[in-house]
Coordinates of C-alpha atoms and ligand atoms in Angstrom, one line a residue:
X1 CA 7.7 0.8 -26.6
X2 CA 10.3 2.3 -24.8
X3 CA 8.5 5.4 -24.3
X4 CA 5.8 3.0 -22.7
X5 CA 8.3 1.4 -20.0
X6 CA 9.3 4.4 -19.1
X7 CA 6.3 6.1 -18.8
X8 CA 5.1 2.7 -16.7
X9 CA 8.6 2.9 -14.6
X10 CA 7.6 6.4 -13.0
X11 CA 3.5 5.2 -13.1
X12 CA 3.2 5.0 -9.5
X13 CA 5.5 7.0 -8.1
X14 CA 5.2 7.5 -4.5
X15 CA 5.7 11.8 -3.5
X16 CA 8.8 13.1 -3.6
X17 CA 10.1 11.7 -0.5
X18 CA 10.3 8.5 -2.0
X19 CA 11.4 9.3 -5.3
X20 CA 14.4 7.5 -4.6
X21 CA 12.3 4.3 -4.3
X22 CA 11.3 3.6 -7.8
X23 CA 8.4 2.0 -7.1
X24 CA 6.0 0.6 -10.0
X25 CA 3.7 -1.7 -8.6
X26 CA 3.8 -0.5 -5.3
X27 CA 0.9 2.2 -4.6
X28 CA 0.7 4.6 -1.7
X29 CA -3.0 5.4 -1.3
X30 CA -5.1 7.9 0.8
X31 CA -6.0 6.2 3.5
X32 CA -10.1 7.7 3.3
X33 CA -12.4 7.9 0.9
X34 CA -15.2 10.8 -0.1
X35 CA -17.9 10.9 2.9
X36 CA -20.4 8.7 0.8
X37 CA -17.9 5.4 0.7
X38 CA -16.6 6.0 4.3
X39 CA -18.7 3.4 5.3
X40 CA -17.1 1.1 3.3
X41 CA -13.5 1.7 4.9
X42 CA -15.1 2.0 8.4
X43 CA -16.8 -1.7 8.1
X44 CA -13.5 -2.9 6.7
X45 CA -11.8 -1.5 9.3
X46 CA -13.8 -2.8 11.8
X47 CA -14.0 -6.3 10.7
X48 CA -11.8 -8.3 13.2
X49 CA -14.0 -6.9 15.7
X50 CA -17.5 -6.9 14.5
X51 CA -16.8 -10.9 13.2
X52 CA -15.7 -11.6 16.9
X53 CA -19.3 -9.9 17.9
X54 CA -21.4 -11.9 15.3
X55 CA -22.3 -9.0 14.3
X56 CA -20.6 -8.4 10.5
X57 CA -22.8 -9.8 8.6
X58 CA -26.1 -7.8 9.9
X59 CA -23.4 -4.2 9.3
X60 CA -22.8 -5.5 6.0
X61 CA -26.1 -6.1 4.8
X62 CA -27.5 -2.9 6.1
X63 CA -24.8 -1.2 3.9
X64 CA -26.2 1.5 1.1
X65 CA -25.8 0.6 -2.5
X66 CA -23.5 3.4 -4.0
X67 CA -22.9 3.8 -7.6
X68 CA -18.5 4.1 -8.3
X69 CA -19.2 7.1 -10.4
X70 CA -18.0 9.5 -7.6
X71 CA -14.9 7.8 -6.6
X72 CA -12.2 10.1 -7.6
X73 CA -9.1 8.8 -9.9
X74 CA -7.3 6.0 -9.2
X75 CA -6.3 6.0 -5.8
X76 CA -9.0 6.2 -4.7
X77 CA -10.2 3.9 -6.5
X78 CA -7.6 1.2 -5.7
X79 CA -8.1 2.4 -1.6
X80 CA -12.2 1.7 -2.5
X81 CA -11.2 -2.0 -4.2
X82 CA -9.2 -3.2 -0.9
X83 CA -12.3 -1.9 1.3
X84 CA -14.7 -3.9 -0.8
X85 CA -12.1 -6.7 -1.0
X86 CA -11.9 -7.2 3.1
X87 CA -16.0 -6.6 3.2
X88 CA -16.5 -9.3 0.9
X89 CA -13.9 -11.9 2.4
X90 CA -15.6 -11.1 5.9
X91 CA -19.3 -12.1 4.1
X92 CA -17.4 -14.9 2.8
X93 CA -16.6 -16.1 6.1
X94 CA -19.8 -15.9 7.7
X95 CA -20.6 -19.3 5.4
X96 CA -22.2 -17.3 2.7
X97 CA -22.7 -18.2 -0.4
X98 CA -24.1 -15.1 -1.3
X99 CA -22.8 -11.8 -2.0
X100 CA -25.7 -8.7 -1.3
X101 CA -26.4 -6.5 -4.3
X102 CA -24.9 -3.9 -2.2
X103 CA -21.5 -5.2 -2.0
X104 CA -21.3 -6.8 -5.1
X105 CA -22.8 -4.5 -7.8
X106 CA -20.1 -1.9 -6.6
X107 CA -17.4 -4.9 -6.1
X108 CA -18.4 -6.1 -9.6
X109 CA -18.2 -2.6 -11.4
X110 CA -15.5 -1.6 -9.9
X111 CA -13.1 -4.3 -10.5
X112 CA -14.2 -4.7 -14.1
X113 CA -12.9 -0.4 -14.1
X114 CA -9.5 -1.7 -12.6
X115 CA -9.0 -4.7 -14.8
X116 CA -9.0 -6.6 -11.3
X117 CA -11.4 -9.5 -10.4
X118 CA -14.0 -9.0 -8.0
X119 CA -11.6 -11.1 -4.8
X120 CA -9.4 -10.0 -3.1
X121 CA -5.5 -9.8 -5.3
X122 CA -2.5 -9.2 -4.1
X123 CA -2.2 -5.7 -5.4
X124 CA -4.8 -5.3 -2.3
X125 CA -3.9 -6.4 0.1
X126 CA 0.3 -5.9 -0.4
X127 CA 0.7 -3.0 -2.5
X128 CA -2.2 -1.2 -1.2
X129 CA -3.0 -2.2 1.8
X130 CA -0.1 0.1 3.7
X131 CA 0.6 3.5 5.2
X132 CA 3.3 4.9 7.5
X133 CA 2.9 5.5 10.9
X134 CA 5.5 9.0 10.6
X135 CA 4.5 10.0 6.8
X136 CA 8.0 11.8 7.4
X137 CA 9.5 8.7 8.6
X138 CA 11.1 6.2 6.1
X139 CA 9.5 2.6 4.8
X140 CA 11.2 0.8 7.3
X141 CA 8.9 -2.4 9.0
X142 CA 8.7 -0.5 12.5
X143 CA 7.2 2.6 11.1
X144 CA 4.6 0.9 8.8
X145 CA 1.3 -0.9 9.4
X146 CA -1.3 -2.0 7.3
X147 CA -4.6 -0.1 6.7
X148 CA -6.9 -2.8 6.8
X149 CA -6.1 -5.8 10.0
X150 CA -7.2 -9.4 9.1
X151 CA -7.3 -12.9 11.2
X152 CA -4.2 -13.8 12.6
X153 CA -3.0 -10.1 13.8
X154 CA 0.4 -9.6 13.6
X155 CA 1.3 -12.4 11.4
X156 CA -0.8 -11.3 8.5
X157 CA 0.9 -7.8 9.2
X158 CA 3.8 -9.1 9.2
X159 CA 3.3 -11.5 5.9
X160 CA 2.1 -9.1 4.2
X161 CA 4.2 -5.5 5.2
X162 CA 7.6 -8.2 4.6
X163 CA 6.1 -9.0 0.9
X164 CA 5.6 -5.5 0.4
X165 CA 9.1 -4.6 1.2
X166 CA 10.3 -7.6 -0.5
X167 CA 8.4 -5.7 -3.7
X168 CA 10.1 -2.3 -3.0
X169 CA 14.0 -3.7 -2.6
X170 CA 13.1 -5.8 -5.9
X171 CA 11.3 -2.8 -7.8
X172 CA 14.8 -0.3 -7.4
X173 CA 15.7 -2.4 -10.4
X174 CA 12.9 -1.3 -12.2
X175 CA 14.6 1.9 -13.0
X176 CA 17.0 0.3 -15.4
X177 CA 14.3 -1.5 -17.7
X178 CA 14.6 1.3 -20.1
X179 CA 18.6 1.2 -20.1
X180 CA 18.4 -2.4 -20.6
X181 CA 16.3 -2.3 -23.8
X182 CA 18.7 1.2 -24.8
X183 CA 21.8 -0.9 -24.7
X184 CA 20.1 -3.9 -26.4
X185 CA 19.3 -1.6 -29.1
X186 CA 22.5 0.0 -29.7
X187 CA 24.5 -3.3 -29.0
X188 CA 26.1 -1.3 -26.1
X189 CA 27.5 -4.5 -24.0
X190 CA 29.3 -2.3 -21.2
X191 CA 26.2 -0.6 -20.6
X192 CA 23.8 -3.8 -20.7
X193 CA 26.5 -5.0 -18.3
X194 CA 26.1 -2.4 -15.9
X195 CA 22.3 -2.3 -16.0
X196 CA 22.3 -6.1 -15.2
X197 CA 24.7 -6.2 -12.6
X198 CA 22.2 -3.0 -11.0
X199 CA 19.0 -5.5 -11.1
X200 CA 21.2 -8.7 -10.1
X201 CA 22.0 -6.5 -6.6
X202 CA 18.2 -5.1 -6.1
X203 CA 17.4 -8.9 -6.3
X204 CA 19.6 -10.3 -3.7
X205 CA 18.1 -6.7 -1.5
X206 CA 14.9 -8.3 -2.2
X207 CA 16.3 -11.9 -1.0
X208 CA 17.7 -10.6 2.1
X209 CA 14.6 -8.8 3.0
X210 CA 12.2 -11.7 2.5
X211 CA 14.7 -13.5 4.9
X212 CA 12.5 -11.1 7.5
X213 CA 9.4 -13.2 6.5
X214 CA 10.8 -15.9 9.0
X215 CA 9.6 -13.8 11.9
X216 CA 6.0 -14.1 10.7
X217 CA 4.0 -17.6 9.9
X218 CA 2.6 -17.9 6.5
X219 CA -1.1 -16.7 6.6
X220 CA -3.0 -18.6 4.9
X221 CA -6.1 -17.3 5.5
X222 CA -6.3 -16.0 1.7
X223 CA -9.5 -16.8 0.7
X224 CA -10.5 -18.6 -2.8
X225 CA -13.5 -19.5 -4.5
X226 CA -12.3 -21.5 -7.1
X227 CA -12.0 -25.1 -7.0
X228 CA -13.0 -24.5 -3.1
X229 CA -14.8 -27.2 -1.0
X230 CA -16.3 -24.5 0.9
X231 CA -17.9 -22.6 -2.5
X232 CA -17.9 -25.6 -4.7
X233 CA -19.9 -23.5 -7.5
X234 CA -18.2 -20.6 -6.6
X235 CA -20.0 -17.0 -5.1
X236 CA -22.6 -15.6 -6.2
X237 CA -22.8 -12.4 -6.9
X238 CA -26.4 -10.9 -6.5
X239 CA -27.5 -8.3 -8.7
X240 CA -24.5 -9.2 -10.9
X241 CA -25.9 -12.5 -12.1
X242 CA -27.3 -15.7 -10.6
X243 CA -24.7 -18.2 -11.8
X244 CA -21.9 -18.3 -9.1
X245 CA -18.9 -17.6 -10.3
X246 CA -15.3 -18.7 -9.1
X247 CA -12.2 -16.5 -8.6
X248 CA -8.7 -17.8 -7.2
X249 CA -7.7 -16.3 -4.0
X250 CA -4.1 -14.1 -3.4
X251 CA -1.2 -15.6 -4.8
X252 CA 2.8 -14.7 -4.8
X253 CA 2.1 -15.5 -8.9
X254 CA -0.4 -12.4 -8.9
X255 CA 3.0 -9.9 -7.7
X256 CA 4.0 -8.3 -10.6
X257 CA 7.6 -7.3 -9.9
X258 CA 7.9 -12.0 -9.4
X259 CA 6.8 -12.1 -13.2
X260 CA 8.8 -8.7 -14.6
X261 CA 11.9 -10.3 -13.9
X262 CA 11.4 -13.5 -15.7
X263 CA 9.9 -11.1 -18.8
X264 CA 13.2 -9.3 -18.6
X265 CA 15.6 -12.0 -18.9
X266 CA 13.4 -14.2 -21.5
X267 CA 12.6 -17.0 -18.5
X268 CA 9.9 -18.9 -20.5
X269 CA 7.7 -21.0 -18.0
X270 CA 6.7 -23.1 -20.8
X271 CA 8.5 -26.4 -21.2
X272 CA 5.8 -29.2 -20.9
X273 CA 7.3 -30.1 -17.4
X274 CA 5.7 -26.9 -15.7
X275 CA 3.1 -26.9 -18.4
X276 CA 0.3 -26.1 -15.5
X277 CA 3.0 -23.3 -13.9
X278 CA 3.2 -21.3 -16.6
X279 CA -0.8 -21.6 -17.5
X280 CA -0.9 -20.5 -13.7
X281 CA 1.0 -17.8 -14.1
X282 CA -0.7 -16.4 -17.6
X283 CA -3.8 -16.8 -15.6
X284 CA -2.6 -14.6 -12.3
X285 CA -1.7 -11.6 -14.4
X286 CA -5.3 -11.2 -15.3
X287 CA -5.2 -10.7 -11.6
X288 CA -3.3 -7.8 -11.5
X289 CA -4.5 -4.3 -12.1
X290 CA -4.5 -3.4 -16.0
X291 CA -1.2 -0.8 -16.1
X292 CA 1.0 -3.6 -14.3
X293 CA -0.3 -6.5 -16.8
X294 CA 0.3 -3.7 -19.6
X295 CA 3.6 -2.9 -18.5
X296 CA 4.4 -7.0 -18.6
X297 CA 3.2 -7.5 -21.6
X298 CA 5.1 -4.8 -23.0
X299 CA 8.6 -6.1 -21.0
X300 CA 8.1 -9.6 -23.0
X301 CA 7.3 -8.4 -26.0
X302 CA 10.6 -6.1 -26.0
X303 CA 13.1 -7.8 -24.2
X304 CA 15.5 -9.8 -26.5
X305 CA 17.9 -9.3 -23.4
X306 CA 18.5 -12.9 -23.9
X307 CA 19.1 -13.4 -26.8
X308 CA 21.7 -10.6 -27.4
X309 CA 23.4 -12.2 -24.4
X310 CA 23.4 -15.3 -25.6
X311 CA 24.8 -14.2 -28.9
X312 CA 27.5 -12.1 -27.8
X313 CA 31.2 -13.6 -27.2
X314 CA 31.8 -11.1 -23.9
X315 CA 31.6 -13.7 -21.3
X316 CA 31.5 -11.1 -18.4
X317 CA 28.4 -10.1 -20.2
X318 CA 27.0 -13.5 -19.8
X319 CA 28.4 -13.5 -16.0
X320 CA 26.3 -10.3 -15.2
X321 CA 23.0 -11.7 -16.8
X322 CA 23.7 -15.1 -14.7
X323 CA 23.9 -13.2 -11.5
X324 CA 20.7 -11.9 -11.9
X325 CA 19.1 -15.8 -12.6
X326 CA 21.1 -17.0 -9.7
X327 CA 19.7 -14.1 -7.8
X328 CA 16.4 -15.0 -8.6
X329 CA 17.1 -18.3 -8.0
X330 CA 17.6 -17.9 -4.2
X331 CA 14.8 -16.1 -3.6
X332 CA 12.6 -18.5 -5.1
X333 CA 14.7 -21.2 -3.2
X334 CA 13.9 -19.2 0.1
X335 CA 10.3 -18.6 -1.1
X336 CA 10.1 -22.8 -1.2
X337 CA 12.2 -23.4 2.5
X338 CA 9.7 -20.9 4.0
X339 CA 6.5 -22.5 2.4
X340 CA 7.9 -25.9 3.5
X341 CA 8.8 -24.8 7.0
X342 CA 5.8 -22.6 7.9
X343 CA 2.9 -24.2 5.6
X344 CA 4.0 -27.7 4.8
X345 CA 5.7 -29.6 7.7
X346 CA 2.9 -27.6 10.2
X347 CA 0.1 -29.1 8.0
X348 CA 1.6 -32.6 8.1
X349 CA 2.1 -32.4 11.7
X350 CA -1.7 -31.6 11.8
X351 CA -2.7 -33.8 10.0
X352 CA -0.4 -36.5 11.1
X353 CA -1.9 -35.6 14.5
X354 CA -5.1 -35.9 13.5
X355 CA -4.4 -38.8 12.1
X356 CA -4.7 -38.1 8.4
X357 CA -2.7 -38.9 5.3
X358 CA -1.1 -35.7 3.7
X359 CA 1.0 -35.4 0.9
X360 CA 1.7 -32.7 -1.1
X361 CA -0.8 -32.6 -3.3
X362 CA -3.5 -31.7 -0.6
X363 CA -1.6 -29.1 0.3
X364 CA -3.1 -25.8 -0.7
X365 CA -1.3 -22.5 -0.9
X366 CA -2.9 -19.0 -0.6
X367 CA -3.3 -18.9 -4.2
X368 CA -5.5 -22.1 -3.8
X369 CA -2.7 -23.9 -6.2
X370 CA -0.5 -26.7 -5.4
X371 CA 1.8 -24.2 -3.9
X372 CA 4.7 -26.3 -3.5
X373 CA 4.7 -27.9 -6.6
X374 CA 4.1 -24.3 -8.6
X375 CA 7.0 -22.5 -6.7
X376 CA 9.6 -25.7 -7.2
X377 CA 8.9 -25.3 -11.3
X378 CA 9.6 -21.6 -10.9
X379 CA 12.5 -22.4 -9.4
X380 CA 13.8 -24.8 -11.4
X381 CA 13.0 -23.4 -15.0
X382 CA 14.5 -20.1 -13.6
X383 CA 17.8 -22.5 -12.9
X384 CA 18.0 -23.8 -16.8
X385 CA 18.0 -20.3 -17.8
X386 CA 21.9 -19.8 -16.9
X387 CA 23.6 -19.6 -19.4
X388 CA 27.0 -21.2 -20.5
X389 CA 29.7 -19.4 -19.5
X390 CA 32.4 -20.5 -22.0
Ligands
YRP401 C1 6.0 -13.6 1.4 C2 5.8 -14.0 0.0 C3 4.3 -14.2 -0.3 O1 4.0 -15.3 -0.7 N1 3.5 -13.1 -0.1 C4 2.1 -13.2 -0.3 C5 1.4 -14.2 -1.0 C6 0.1 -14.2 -1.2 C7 -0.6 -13.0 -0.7 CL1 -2.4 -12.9 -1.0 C8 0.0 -12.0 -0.1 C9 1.4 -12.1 0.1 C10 6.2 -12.9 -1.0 C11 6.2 -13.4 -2.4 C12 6.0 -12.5 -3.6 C13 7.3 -11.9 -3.9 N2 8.2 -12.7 -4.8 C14 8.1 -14.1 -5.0 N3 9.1 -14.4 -5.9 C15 9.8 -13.3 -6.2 C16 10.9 -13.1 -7.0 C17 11.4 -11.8 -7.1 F1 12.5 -11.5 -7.8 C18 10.8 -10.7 -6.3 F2 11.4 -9.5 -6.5 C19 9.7 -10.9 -5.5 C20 9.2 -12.2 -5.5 C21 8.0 -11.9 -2.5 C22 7.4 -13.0 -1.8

């Protein structure tokens, strides 16, 4: 098992000019694919434009039907997943109800490949959907951009370029997973303490960069078919079968590194009270590509981090694993002011404006959940997970 999380810990390395950034989940892709697919990176690529023309629905139906055999490896793979991903929320768009045979045989057999549904995840369009301006320059904001652009410009840049960096300050504390479990195993309290204490700093990293995210307005333009008034049924998917099927849009539950931590520490989201949260959650990893669900699975199933902590009478060893659930704790209490401040009070001044009632429960997130209500269980079962400190 160890062997695993190790092995998953260097998975998706970047080159060697990041090798200091330990990043698992994060994927640096090419940013082409073979000749044959280019036109479905070109379409992508053009889609703010050609849906300002009218004219992206007539490109995408005159697209060739190409079988995924000849995508090489998993980049590209992964590069050819985000392509098909923006195509098909741009057919979406155009009120269709729909998908061709030539998006979605190749949407539909590719996904099923990457253990991904056949929508657009997270993993697209934040930990692939990015490349440096100056490939010798460093992941800073101001030298990256996203590869694919979406409605709303900047902001969706910004929302999701701040998420991914958010994802690469949080994943430096990937690196000690496999210490963690080493000094679990050999009772080694001094060294657990140290490996806690690394993961409780890359937390608060991550908590000061999301504090960027206030720059940007939360996009919501995330698009779900499930338990959506637009595709009540769902989409269907031509060629794949004629019974629509639904899929839930892009979700902060569908980023890995949000979940590894709460698998680390033993953070069950399973008291009856957040019931629905953690049957949320269960449900977003099966969107998340297959290695990153592995690699969770394979965090719970080995981390008795917890326990041993609870257990042991060395109270600074119960200090350092508290640190890194009050850590997570104000990130999650960030993740709920900016939700509140950029999706809630805006939509209530809407609505108020318009006239209409809105309460929370109307209020959808970009997951197409009850967003607010989701992230304040989080939140608060992460809180009963401190332990005593006597
Ligand atoms: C800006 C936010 C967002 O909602 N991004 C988003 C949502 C949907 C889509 Cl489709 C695309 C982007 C980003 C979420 C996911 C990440 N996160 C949430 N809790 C976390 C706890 C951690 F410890 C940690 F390390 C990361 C954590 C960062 C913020």
């Amino acid at each position: 098992m160890l062997k695993m999380v190790r092995r998953w810990t260097c998975l998706e390395w970047r080159n060697e000019e990041e090798s200091s950034v330990n990043c698992i989940f994060i994927l640096s892709i090419k940013e082409e694919l073979p000749d044959r697919y280019q036109v479905w990176v070109k379409l992508a690529k053009n889609l703010p434009t050609l849906v300002e023309e009218g004219q992206f629905r007539e490109e995408a139906e005159q697209l060739p039907e190409l079988s995924i055999d000849e995508l090489q490896g998993y980049k590209e793979q992964r590069l050819a997943h985000l392509a098909l991903s923006v195509i098909t929320m741009g057919y979406v768009w155009q009120d269709r109800n729909v998908l061709p045979r030539n998006i979605a045989v190749p949407f539909w057999n590719l996904s099923e490949k990457l253990g991904l549904p056949p929508i657009m995840v997270y993993a697209d369009c934040v930990l692939a959907n990015w490349k440096k301006k100056d490939p010798l320059g460093s992941m800073t904001y101001d030298n990256m951009d996203t590869l694919f652009a979406f409605p709303g410009g900047d902001c969706s840049k910004g929302f999701f370029l701040v998420s991914l960096l958010v994802e690469k300050a949080a994943a430096s504390a990937m690196k000690v997973i496999p210490d963690i479990f080493e000094a679990v195993k050999k009772k080694n309290s001094e060294s657990l303490k140290e490996s806690l204490q690394s993961v409780a700093s890359s937390v608060y990293e991550a908590y000061k960069t999301f504090q960027l995210v206030h720059v940007y307005l939360f996009s919501l333009f995330c698009f779900s078919w499930k338990n959506c008034s637009l595709l009540p049924k769902g989409l269907i998917y031509e060629g794949v079968s004629e019974i629509p099927k639904e899929f839930a849009g892009g979700s902060a539950a569908q980023s890995s590194i949000m979940q590894c931590f709460d698998a680390l520490l033993g953070i069950q989201h399973t008291t009856e009270n957040d019931e629905k949260s953690a049957k949320y959650l269960e449900e977003m990893r099966n969107y998340m590509p297959s290695p990153h669900k592995i690699f969770l699975e394979a965090v719970a199933s080995h981390s008795s981090v917890r326990d041993f902590v609870s257990s042991s009478d060395d109270i600074q060893l119960k200090k350092a694993y508290n640190e890194c659930v009050k850590a997570l704790v104000h990130i999650r209490n960030y993740h709920l002011q900016v939700v509140n401040k950029y999706i809630i009070s805006p939509s209530s001044k809407q609505d108020s404006e318009k006239g209409q009632k809105s309460s929370d429960d109307e209020v959808k997130g970009t997951g197409g959940t009850n967003l607010l209500i989701f992230l304040r269980s989080v939140r608060d079962t992460t809180k009963r997970a401190l332990l005593e400190e006597s």
